[in-house]
Amino acid sequence: MKFHLILFNFLIINLLTSSPSSSAQSLSTFTSSNSPWQPSQNKTLVSPRSAFAAGFRHFPGSSNLYTFSIWYNNISDQTIVWSANWAIPVQASASLNITSNGQLRLTNGSSGPTIWSTPTSVSSNSTGLILTDDGNLMLGSWQSFDHPTDTFLPNQTFGNDTVLVSRNGKFSFNGSSLVFNGSDSYWTAANSFVSFGVDGLVQHNGGNPIILADFGQNRTRRLTLGDDGNLRFFSFDPDKHSWAIVWVAVLEICRIHGLCGPGYICFSNGLTLSGYECVCPPGFRRSTGSDSCVRKNPIIDMGKSKFLRLDYVNYSGGSNQTSINTLNLANCRSKCRLNQRCLGFGFKYDMFGYCVLQLDRLLNGYWSPGTEMTFYLRVDYSETDPSNFTGMSEVLNTTCPIQFSLPDPSAESDRTTRNIIIITILFTTEIAGAGLLFWAFLKRYVKYRDMAQTLGLGLLPTSGPKRFSYAEIKLATKDFSEENIIGKGGFSDVYIGKLQDSRPVAVKCLKNVTGGDAEFWGEVTIIARMHHLNLVRLWGFCNEKGRRILVYEHVPNGSLDKYLFRSSHNVSDGIDTTNETEAMIGLKQKPILDWNIRYRIALGVARAIAYLHEECLEWVLHCDIKPENILLGDDFCPKVADFGLSKLKKKEQIVTKSRIRGTRGYLAPEWVKNDSITSKVDVFSFGMVLLEIVTGARNLIQGPSAVASEEWYLPHWAFEMAIEERRMEEILDCQIKHAYDDKVHFKLIDRMVKTAMWCVQERAEMRPSMGKVAKMLEGTVEIMEPPKPTIFFIAGDN
Ligand SMILES: *[C@@H]1O[C@H](CO)[C@@H](O)[C@H](O)[C@H]1NC(C)=O
Ligand SMILES: *[C@@H]1O[C@H](CO)[C@@H](O)[C@H](O)[C@H]1NC(C)=O
Ligand SMILES: *[C@@H]1O[C@H](CO)[C@@H](O)[C@H](O)[C@H]1NC(C)=O
Ligand SMILES: *[C@@H]1O[C@H](CO)[C@@H](O)[C@H](O)[C@H]1NC(C)=O
Ligand SMILES: *[C@@H]1O[C@H](CO)[C@@H](O)[C@H](O)[C@H]1NC(C)=O
Ligand SMILES: *[C@@H]1O[C@H](CO)[C@@H](O)[C@H](O)[C@H]1NC(C)=O
Ligand SMILES: *[C@@H]1O[C@H](CO)[C@@H](O)[C@H](O)[C@H]1NC(C)=O
Ligand SMILES: *[C@@H]1O[C@H](CO)[C@@H](O)[C@H](O)[C@H]1NC(C)=O
Ligand SMILES: *[C@@H]1O[C@H](CO)[C@@H](O)[C@H](O)[C@H]1NC(C)=O
Ligand SMILES: *[C@@H]1O[C@H](CO)[C@@H](O)[C@H](O)[C@H]1NC(C)=O
Ligand SMILES: *[C@@H]1O[C@H](CO)[C@@H](O)[C@H](O)[C@H]1NC(C)=O
Ligand SMILES: *[C@@H]1O[C@H](CO)[C@@H](O)[C@H](O)[C@H]1NC(C)=O
């Protein structure tokens, strides 16, 4: 029956296509003797293996206008990859001739004005126009590959003067920068782009190639500059018969200049990666005539104006973008107030004192939760609109520290300025050369290609977190079945699952999550942006039917505690008692980790946390570093889990259970002593973990020997043994004590112990930054003799 239907269809199609009036003529070459070529002729020039075709195509949305274009001939959507005349489509009477001097010329009508032509310098003895299987249209020495339009193909090479231009003509890409309107650059690549292959390897003029998300599969690929100003790599998925985006230049669409008119704030609701809205700021409304926002109440007297605070908003494009460099908000504001042309100013709560006045115009406004930027918009004194862009202080308040406080714009003093300086200096970046170390590390331990595929670690991020549908998640976790549960907690339940492409994942269903959809999306974007070999990778999320779900890579070997502590004592005093790996691991005997692996785990974790603290510039504190949150991947490559989530936890949860976050035994004294919480709390917890890695003993719970008592304190004991009495072997994990060779391992372990001692200092300012800790472990900085850590007890449970 089915067969008959197919046969029937086949006949119909045959009948239709073979009717003489519409028979499309396909050429393998076009010469001057075929001239002229007109849109009405239904001729196409086809490449030898039919991969590409060239000819006249209807201009989108028009039945009588045409462009002369090249498109994929063997892909159903016939995407256009090159066009002679996007800007000036022609009518059916247009003609394309190869002139007597060997020039290709497109004219309006058979002898009208020239719309487009190849230069006259093209050699005249060329035999005709041909199209190659890589999509190159050639006439003599002229080739379309030298003059791309909006798309770039494999086998094409970016020259010095090659430029891609979006079809609407607004955006361009010159190999290194994306530019709006000819001069306004909004994205720059680290190295300029050269070429790419069908396998997804992208060459640029420096360093290692970029790896696309589906690297390794030979696919039909293209690089296209879209009309939205974003540059994307596409690869054609033959199973789904559609183009998949495997890389985008600008992850947050609103950072593209020129999407919204003057005054507007580009606002991405996060529903799709390419969706955005242009909204007017408070005090402004859409102008009726032009595409811009205008004041509801004009400022009559500049002296009598006030500033509305717009969190996470920034404008740029005023006539002077130089930062005044002041850490003092009042200072920045008075500079703006005194300038008649100042329409507002951007201020950043970081150590760099970013303060930029927007003079004369408000352009490129956008809202992004990924920045610490606040914009102060100048409005008339009589303006009554409240600011509806809030939330910055709330987020900082719940990042983990409760004591971060932002100065209120109306009441600051020298003291608040000093506080900002103190806070910001704590986040000083000092991890120079991290990239290099990172590569050295990779080369040693992970095969290059496996890295790209299993870790999803294209050097440039792929298209951001994927938005999963609830149905997909349901399918992956077998309808959230009990057997797939691997952890239950107050904040989340964790399931293992398998995506349709058979990638194993850990699915974390959050409960009691704070904030609206946009905020959730914002946080997820930030977490997903954190790419580090030693961080568990977030693949995507689901935000449907009131459910908030995160989808992580699945790390096969379980958590570190299972390897360190055989007689598993569980520490779960923390608020989040999720233990991802409990069920998965079962009681199966785990191999004993040797000294080199332990060292490598310590270093990897230190680097991951240093990255969170210092490179993300997002002020991400982990707040709950413990062996349970360190997962081990293939090769025992450590991966830190559960970072970035403290922001999402509901505030009540934090407040009701006192302000303490994290887990007893790993908590820094600041938590108890009500001191301000800084990145040094993570350093303290890490120090404890480091000691546990060396001793194989759970701190606070029991000593490795019979000395367990109320007074026993792991750092104290380890210090006395290893440093005061120089009996290192006394503190080593008895499981592998026998494998300890003083000559081989002493230096390594000595470094770990001394670093740990610095980390667990009671006073936060004594502890090194995490970047420094990583260097101490590497041995690239000298470790001074640590002072003895003071005994510090968490005072009971009261
Ligand atoms: C060209 O071909 C299309 C379909 O292949 C057909 O609809 C159209 O009528 C043809 N035009 C001419 C002038 O033959
Ligand atoms: C189209 O043809 C080219 C060249 O023959 C080939 O490499 C490519 O895989 C084909 N694409 C599809 C979708 O068949
Ligand atoms: C082409 O010619 C037609 C009339 O034949 C005219 O209406 C049209 O504006 C011309 N287009 C251009 C781009 O010159
Ligand atoms: C194109 O070729 C045709 C036929 O050879 C000729 O009649 C016409 O004038 C040519 N047009 C141009 C613009 O060269
Ligand atoms: C075209 O002519 C030039 C010189 O007249 C010659 O060097 C070249 O080889 C010729 N090209 C072809 C394809 O015949
Ligand atoms: C790329 O060019 C080489 C030679 O220049 C050719 O052999 C190869 O087939 C081309 N690749 C494609 C996809 O056409
Ligand atoms: C491209 O630029 C580089 C450096 O500016 C120069 O050395 C090279 O010759 C240029 N190449 C071309 C084809 O112009
Ligand atoms: C591309 O444009 C940017 C900004 O206009 C410029 O700084 C850069 O040098 C250009 N790069 C190349 C390779 O032309
Ligand atoms: C992919 O193409 C490259 C050449 O472009 C070739 O060396 C390689 O073997 C191909 N890989 C597969 C899996 O077909
Ligand atoms: C803020 O209010 C303005 C009008 O006062 C409105 O146009 C805009 O959409 C609002 N923005 C948000 C993010 O709600
Ligand atoms: C731009 O602003 C900076 C800082 O306010 C100032 O030093 C500089 O002179 C200004 N430049 C111009 C051209 O106004
Ligand atoms: C931040 O939290 C503290 C303590 O809970 C509170 O006093 C303060 O008002 C909060 N700040 C803001 C801006 O919400």
Short mmCIF file of N, CA, C and O in Angstrom, two decimals, residues 639-712:
data_model
loop_
_atom_site.label_atom_id
_atom_site.label_comp_id
_atom_site.label_asym_id
_atom_site.label_seq_id
_atom_site.Cartn_x
_atom_site.Cartn_y
_atom_site.Cartn_z
N LYS A 639 36.63 17.19 39.56
CA LYS A 639 35.68 18.18 39.06
C LYS A 639 34.86 18.70 40.23
O LYS A 639 34.19 17.94 40.90
N VAL A 640 34.91 19.99 40.42
CA VAL A 640 34.20 20.59 41.54
C VAL A 640 32.72 20.74 41.15
O VAL A 640 32.41 21.25 40.07
N ALA A 641 31.84 20.28 42.04
CA ALA A 641 30.41 20.33 41.75
C ALA A 641 29.74 21.38 42.61
O ALA A 641 30.32 21.87 43.58
N ASP A 642 28.53 21.73 42.24
CA ASP A 642 27.65 22.56 43.08
C ASP A 642 28.07 24.00 43.24
O ASP A 642 27.68 24.66 44.18
N PHE A 643 28.87 24.51 42.30
CA PHE A 643 29.27 25.91 42.42
C PHE A 643 28.20 26.80 41.81
O PHE A 643 27.45 26.37 40.94
N GLY A 644 28.16 28.02 42.29
CA GLY A 644 27.26 29.00 41.69
C GLY A 644 25.81 28.85 42.12
O GLY A 644 24.97 29.65 41.76
N LEU A 645 25.51 27.81 42.89
CA LEU A 645 24.10 27.58 43.20
C LEU A 645 23.63 28.39 44.40
O LEU A 645 22.44 28.60 44.57
N SER A 646 24.57 28.82 45.23
CA SER A 646 24.12 29.48 46.46
C SER A 646 23.29 30.72 46.14
O SER A 646 22.43 31.10 46.92
N LYS A 647 23.53 31.30 44.97
CA LYS A 647 22.74 32.46 44.59
C LYS A 647 21.27 32.13 44.40
O LYS A 647 20.41 32.97 44.53
N LEU A 648 21.02 30.89 44.01
CA LEU A 648 19.64 30.52 43.67
C LEU A 648 18.83 30.11 44.89
O LEU A 648 17.63 30.02 44.83
N LYS A 649 19.54 29.84 45.97
CA LYS A 649 18.80 29.34 47.14
C LYS A 649 17.96 30.45 47.75
O LYS A 649 18.37 31.60 47.82
N LYS A 650 16.80 30.05 48.19
CA LYS A 650 15.87 31.04 48.73
C LYS A 650 16.44 31.65 49.99
O LYS A 650 17.06 31.00 50.79
N LYS A 651 16.18 32.92 50.13
CA LYS A 651 16.79 33.63 51.23
C LYS A 651 16.35 33.10 52.59
O LYS A 651 17.14 32.98 53.50
N GLU A 652 15.07 32.76 52.70
CA GLU A 652 14.57 32.30 54.00
C GLU A 652 15.39 31.10 54.47
O GLU A 652 15.69 30.95 55.64
N GLN A 653 15.73 30.25 53.50
CA GLN A 653 16.46 29.06 53.87
C GLN A 653 17.76 29.42 54.56
O GLN A 653 18.22 28.73 55.44
N ILE A 654 18.35 30.49 54.08
CA ILE A 654 19.62 30.90 54.65
C ILE A 654 19.39 31.50 56.02
O ILE A 654 20.06 31.20 56.98
N VAL A 655 18.37 32.35 56.07
CA VAL A 655 18.16 33.12 57.28
C VAL A 655 17.68 32.24 58.43
O VAL A 655 18.17 32.34 59.54
N THR A 656 16.74 31.34 58.15
CA THR A 656 16.18 30.58 59.25
C THR A 656 17.21 29.67 59.91
O THR A 656 17.17 29.48 61.11
N LYS A 657 18.10 29.15 59.15
CA LYS A 657 19.08 28.26 59.77
C LYS A 657 20.36 29.03 60.10
O LYS A 657 21.45 28.61 59.78
N SER A 658 20.20 30.18 60.70
CA SER A 658 21.30 31.10 60.98
C SER A 658 21.96 31.43 59.65
O SER A 658 21.54 30.95 58.61
N ARG A 659 22.97 32.19 59.67
CA ARG A 659 23.51 32.58 58.38
C ARG A 659 24.56 31.59 57.89
O ARG A 659 25.18 31.79 56.85
N ILE A 660 24.75 30.54 58.64
CA ILE A 660 25.83 29.62 58.27
C ILE A 660 25.48 28.79 57.05
O ILE A 660 24.42 28.17 56.97
N ARG A 661 26.37 28.81 56.09
CA ARG A 661 26.23 27.99 54.89
C ARG A 661 27.37 27.01 54.92
O ARG A 661 28.43 27.31 55.44
N GLY A 662 27.19 25.91 54.29
CA GLY A 662 28.31 25.00 54.22
C GLY A 662 28.19 23.91 55.25
O GLY A 662 27.13 23.67 55.82
N THR A 663 29.27 23.24 55.49
CA THR A 663 29.23 22.02 56.27
C THR A 663 30.22 22.11 57.42
O THR A 663 31.34 22.58 57.24
N ARG A 664 29.76 21.70 58.60
CA ARG A 664 30.62 21.73 59.77
C ARG A 664 31.91 20.99 59.50
O ARG A 664 31.92 19.97 58.83
N GLY A 665 32.97 21.49 60.03
CA GLY A 665 34.24 20.83 59.80
C GLY A 665 35.02 21.53 58.70
O GLY A 665 36.23 21.47 58.65
N TYR A 666 34.28 22.19 57.81
CA TYR A 666 34.94 22.88 56.71
C TYR A 666 34.67 24.38 56.77
O TYR A 666 35.06 25.12 55.88
N LEU A 667 33.95 24.79 57.81
CA LEU A 667 33.54 26.19 57.89
C LEU A 667 34.66 27.06 58.43
O LEU A 667 35.28 26.74 59.43
N ALA A 668 34.87 28.17 57.78
CA ALA A 668 35.87 29.11 58.27
C ALA A 668 35.33 29.80 59.52
O ALA A 668 34.11 29.93 59.69
N PRO A 669 36.22 30.26 60.39
CA PRO A 669 35.78 30.91 61.62
C PRO A 669 34.89 32.13 61.38
O PRO A 669 34.03 32.44 62.20
N GLU A 670 35.07 32.78 60.24
CA GLU A 670 34.27 33.99 59.98
C GLU A 670 32.78 33.74 60.08
O GLU A 670 32.01 34.60 60.47
N TRP A 671 32.38 32.54 59.67
CA TRP A 671 30.95 32.24 59.67
C TRP A 671 30.38 32.37 61.08
O TRP A 671 29.26 32.80 61.29
N VAL A 672 31.18 31.90 62.05
CA VAL A 672 30.71 31.87 63.42
C VAL A 672 30.95 33.22 64.08
O VAL A 672 30.15 33.67 64.90
N LYS A 673 32.03 33.83 63.73
CA LYS A 673 32.42 35.05 64.42
C LYS A 673 31.76 36.31 63.86
O LYS A 673 32.07 37.40 64.28
N ASN A 674 30.89 36.10 62.88
CA ASN A 674 30.20 37.26 62.30
C ASN A 674 31.13 38.24 61.60
O ASN A 674 30.82 39.42 61.50
N ASP A 675 32.28 37.76 61.19
CA ASP A 675 33.15 38.63 60.39
C ASP A 675 32.66 38.63 58.96
O ASP A 675 31.85 37.79 58.58
N SER A 676 33.17 39.54 58.15
CA SER A 676 32.67 39.57 56.79
C SER A 676 33.19 38.36 56.01
O SER A 676 34.27 37.85 56.26
N ILE A 677 32.35 37.92 55.12
CA ILE A 677 32.62 36.69 54.38
C ILE A 677 33.26 37.05 53.05
O ILE A 677 32.72 37.83 52.28
N THR A 678 34.42 36.50 52.80
CA THR A 678 35.12 36.79 51.56
C THR A 678 35.51 35.47 50.91
O THR A 678 35.19 34.39 51.42
N SER A 679 36.24 35.59 49.82
CA SER A 679 36.67 34.36 49.15
C SER A 679 37.56 33.51 50.06
O SER A 679 37.77 32.34 49.77
N LYS A 680 38.04 34.07 51.15
CA LYS A 680 38.92 33.31 52.03
C LYS A 680 38.17 32.18 52.76
O LYS A 680 38.81 31.31 53.33
N VAL A 681 36.86 32.22 52.78
CA VAL A 681 36.15 31.09 53.39
C VAL A 681 36.37 29.83 52.57
O VAL A 681 36.49 28.74 53.12
N ASP A 682 36.41 29.99 51.27
CA ASP A 682 36.68 28.83 50.42
C ASP A 682 38.12 28.34 50.61
O ASP A 682 38.38 27.14 50.55
N VAL A 683 39.03 29.28 50.83
CA VAL A 683 40.42 28.89 51.04
C VAL A 683 40.53 28.04 52.30
O VAL A 683 41.21 27.01 52.31
N PHE A 684 39.82 28.44 53.34
CA PHE A 684 39.84 27.67 54.58
C PHE A 684 39.33 26.25 54.33
O PHE A 684 39.97 25.27 54.68
N SER A 685 38.16 26.15 53.70
CA SER A 685 37.59 24.82 53.46
C SER A 685 38.53 23.97 52.62
O SER A 685 38.70 22.77 52.86
N PHE A 686 39.15 24.61 51.65
CA PHE A 686 40.07 23.86 50.81
C PHE A 686 41.24 23.33 51.62
O PHE A 686 41.68 22.20 51.43
N GLY A 687 41.74 24.14 52.55
CA GLY A 687 42.84 23.71 53.40
C GLY A 687 42.48 22.45 54.17
O GLY A 687 43.29 21.51 54.28
N MET A 688 41.26 22.42 54.68
CA MET A 688 40.80 21.23 55.40
C MET A 688 40.78 20.02 54.48
O MET A 688 41.22 18.92 54.85
N VAL A 689 40.25 20.22 53.27
CA VAL A 689 40.18 19.11 52.32
C VAL A 689 41.59 18.61 52.00
O VAL A 689 41.84 17.41 51.91
N LEU A 690 42.51 19.55 51.87
CA LEU A 690 43.89 19.19 51.54
C LEU A 690 44.48 18.31 52.63
O LEU A 690 45.13 17.29 52.36
N LEU A 691 44.23 18.67 53.87
CA LEU A 691 44.74 17.85 54.97
C LEU A 691 44.10 16.47 54.96
O LEU A 691 44.75 15.47 55.25
N GLU A 692 42.83 16.45 54.62
CA GLU A 692 42.15 15.15 54.57
C GLU A 692 42.69 14.28 53.45
O GLU A 692 42.76 13.05 53.57
N ILE A 693 43.07 14.92 52.36
CA ILE A 693 43.63 14.16 51.24
C ILE A 693 44.95 13.51 51.68
O ILE A 693 45.24 12.37 51.33
N VAL A 694 45.71 14.23 52.48
CA VAL A 694 46.99 13.69 52.92
C VAL A 694 46.80 12.63 54.01
O VAL A 694 47.41 11.57 53.97
N THR A 695 45.91 12.94 54.97
CA THR A 695 45.81 12.06 56.13
C THR A 695 44.78 10.95 55.98
O THR A 695 44.82 9.98 56.72
N GLY A 696 43.87 11.12 55.06
CA GLY A 696 42.80 10.13 54.94
C GLY A 696 41.88 10.15 56.13
O GLY A 696 41.12 9.21 56.35
N ALA A 697 41.96 11.22 56.94
CA ALA A 697 41.13 11.30 58.14
C ALA A 697 40.14 12.42 58.00
O ALA A 697 40.45 13.48 57.46
N ARG A 698 38.94 12.20 58.50
CA ARG A 698 37.92 13.23 58.48
C ARG A 698 38.24 14.21 59.60
O ARG A 698 38.39 13.80 60.75
N ASN A 699 38.35 15.47 59.32
CA ASN A 699 38.68 16.41 60.38
C ASN A 699 37.51 16.49 61.33
O ASN A 699 36.37 16.22 60.97
N LEU A 700 37.77 16.88 62.56
CA LEU A 700 36.75 17.03 63.60
C LEU A 700 36.13 15.73 64.07
O LEU A 700 35.52 15.69 65.11
N ILE A 701 36.26 14.67 63.31
CA ILE A 701 35.54 13.47 63.73
C ILE A 701 36.43 12.46 64.44
O ILE A 701 36.15 12.06 65.55
N GLN A 702 37.49 12.08 63.80
CA GLN A 702 38.35 11.13 64.50
C GLN A 702 39.78 11.30 64.05
O GLN A 702 40.05 11.75 62.95
N GLY A 703 40.67 10.95 64.91
CA GLY A 703 42.08 10.95 64.54
C GLY A 703 42.40 9.62 63.91
O GLY A 703 41.68 8.65 64.09
N PRO A 704 43.47 9.55 63.17
CA PRO A 704 43.84 8.29 62.52
C PRO A 704 44.35 7.28 63.53
O PRO A 704 44.24 6.08 63.33
N SER A 705 44.88 7.77 64.63
CA SER A 705 45.35 6.83 65.65
C SER A 705 44.36 6.88 66.82
O SER A 705 43.22 7.25 66.65
N ALA A 706 44.82 6.51 67.96
CA ALA A 706 43.91 6.41 69.09
C ALA A 706 43.72 7.73 69.83
O ALA A 706 43.13 7.76 70.89
N VAL A 707 44.23 8.81 69.24
CA VAL A 707 44.23 10.06 69.98
C VAL A 707 42.92 10.82 69.94
O VAL A 707 42.85 11.93 70.40
N ALA A 708 41.91 10.22 69.36
CA ALA A 708 40.65 10.93 69.23
C ALA A 708 40.15 11.42 70.58
O ALA A 708 40.00 10.65 71.51
N SER A 709 39.93 12.70 70.67
CA SER A 709 39.41 13.24 71.92
C SER A 709 38.75 14.57 71.62
O SER A 709 38.82 15.07 70.50
N GLU A 710 38.15 15.14 72.61
CA GLU A 710 37.50 16.43 72.45
C GLU A 710 38.46 17.47 71.91
O GLU A 710 38.11 18.35 71.15
N GLU A 711 39.70 17.37 72.35
CA GLU A 711 40.68 18.40 72.05
C GLU A 711 41.31 18.21 70.67
O GLU A 711 42.01 19.07 70.20
N TRP A 712 41.08 17.07 70.08
CA TRP A 712 41.79 16.76 68.84
C TRP A 712 41.32 17.67 67.71
O TRP A 712 40.15 17.81 67.43
#
